[in-house]
Amino acid sequence: MPDLILSVDQPSATDGDRRSAASHDVQVLMKSSLAPRTREAYRSEWKKLTAWLGTRKLRDESLAEYLAFLHKKGLAPASISLALAAVRCICRLAEVDFPVGPMTTSVMGGIRREGRGRGRGQVVPIRFREADLLAMMIEREASKSSPAAAARDAALVSTMSDAMLRVSELVAIQWRDLQIERDGSGRLTIPVSKSDQEGQGAVLYLGPITVTRLQAWRKLQGNDGEFVFTSIRRGGSIQKNPLTRQSVRRLIVAHSKCYLPELFASAGSEDGDSRPGASSHSFRIGSAQSLARRGATLPQLQTAGRWKSPSMPAAYCRNEAAGSGAMARLRYNRE
């Protein structure tokens, strides 16, 4: 986190007893309650805010103006809420009052109302059928030029689709996390994730075809590697270091553009949707939608995707829920 010397109004000595500064151990534990990526995001938001403030103090009025500035730039309400969350966290760690009053609260309410639709539909889902096709095309076509990369990437696509993985979870997978069952399916243990900071873990199902692809990749990689999805140098030399999140995103976009170009053809469509195409998050959304189309309930979707709240799978699967709702089933006999 950034230095917790905030440009905020401090209570005077006559304001009564001040809260004593937390001990070093308490401060360390408070910071440890945040995931590393959350700390990075908050640090970035704090730097942007302090640069905008300049010599101004962080008060209700100035914070409201900053949020309005972000809204005018075209940011989505969710992105603006992140800036507010960063301020809240840093104020808590610094043991100063969170400078949100009626002005900031009202401005944030207006941002949520006027900013409806911003940030939605920006990622195209890759559903089961498309994920299967993508993996097969990678195996068939990409293997001609790079057999090792094709084996790895086909296994990666299948794993992300089956397990509905976040990219941070994917790059952290180790071979010891994978168990093969007698029927040829697999069980993937995720020790810790964004929605499981306490490390309780989750066990996820992998289909037989995914396990077969993982075994094919393992044979090429060798048995002395620790991480499942590792980098490959030019020339086909397989490394032991795991892929980075950025590398995974790039290869998914590259393969999708090559083998599923229709996902990118929808960008800039007549309905005003400016979706840039597929991304690493496309598998989570697409798998959730595929499960919903096959009758999965909202609690089942929440469990499968390891979401803390049902709001995200509900938002992703709104169209699927409508297609299996009362009107579709009872009036038009849709299953």
XYZ file of N, CA, C and O in Angstrom, residues 1-2 31 34-48 82 86 89-90 168 245-246 249:
104
model
N 0.846 -1.188 0.000
C 0.000 0.000 0.000
C 0.886 1.244 0.000
O 2.024 1.209 0.470
N 0.359 2.384 -0.457
C 1.137 3.610 -0.433
C 1.323 4.080 1.000
O 0.680 3.613 1.918
N -3.330 -5.185 6.560
C -2.936 -5.152 5.160
C -2.994 -6.547 4.542
O -3.329 -6.699 3.374
N -6.021 -8.117 2.624
C -6.288 -7.805 1.225
C -5.492 -8.740 0.320
O -4.322 -9.019 0.582
N -6.125 -9.188 -0.746
C -5.424 -9.996 -1.745
C -4.375 -9.128 -2.441
O -4.554 -7.909 -2.571
N -3.278 -9.720 -2.907
C -2.233 -8.931 -3.570
C -2.750 -8.084 -4.724
O -2.371 -6.918 -4.866
N -3.633 -8.648 -5.547
C -4.142 -7.880 -6.685
C -5.031 -6.740 -6.225
O -5.097 -5.684 -6.856
N -5.734 -6.941 -5.098
C -6.553 -5.858 -4.545
C -5.663 -4.731 -4.053
O -5.951 -3.553 -4.282
N -4.562 -5.086 -3.393
C -3.625 -4.055 -2.938
C -3.056 -3.279 -4.119
O -2.927 -2.052 -4.067
N -2.724 -3.987 -5.192
C -2.207 -3.317 -6.388
C -3.236 -2.350 -6.959
O -2.903 -1.223 -7.344
N -4.484 -2.807 -7.030
C -5.551 -1.964 -7.580
C -5.770 -0.732 -6.708
O -5.919 0.389 -7.216
N -5.784 -0.919 -5.392
C -5.997 0.207 -4.488
C -4.831 1.192 -4.561
O -5.034 2.409 -4.511
N -3.613 0.652 -4.660
C -2.444 1.536 -4.774
C -2.542 2.397 -6.029
O -2.285 3.601 -6.001
N -2.947 1.781 -7.132
C -3.087 2.520 -8.387
C -4.162 3.598 -8.285
O -3.961 4.736 -8.719
N -5.307 3.225 -7.694
C -6.398 4.204 -7.561
C -5.984 5.354 -6.652
O -6.339 6.511 -6.906
N -5.262 5.042 -5.600
C -4.841 6.095 -4.672
C -3.879 7.077 -5.350
O -3.973 8.294 -5.154
N -2.967 6.552 -6.167
C -2.033 7.424 -6.873
C -2.763 8.368 -7.826
O -2.428 9.547 -7.937
N -3.764 7.832 -8.509
C -4.538 8.666 -9.433
C -5.281 9.761 -8.678
O -5.335 10.922 -9.120
N -14.509 1.341 -7.436
C -13.201 0.850 -7.014
C -12.379 1.979 -6.404
O -11.682 1.780 -5.400
N -10.952 2.084 -2.577
C -9.543 2.308 -2.252
C -9.408 3.369 -1.169
O -8.633 3.217 -0.221
N -10.493 1.914 2.205
C -9.502 0.999 2.777
C -8.321 1.757 3.360
O -7.873 1.480 4.476
N -7.803 2.723 2.612
C -6.627 3.454 3.069
C -6.949 4.286 4.304
O -6.147 4.378 5.235
N -5.919 -15.821 -12.976
C -4.983 -15.912 -11.848
C -4.961 -17.318 -11.270
O -3.920 -17.778 -10.777
N -0.223 -13.947 -16.495
C -1.620 -13.634 -16.817
C -1.715 -12.951 -18.171
O -2.629 -13.219 -18.955
N -0.752 -12.062 -18.448
C -0.772 -11.342 -19.719
C -0.566 -12.302 -20.891
O -1.202 -12.159 -21.942
N -3.809 -14.186 -21.597
C -4.776 -13.321 -22.283
C -4.423 -13.166 -23.753
O -5.298 -13.210 -24.625
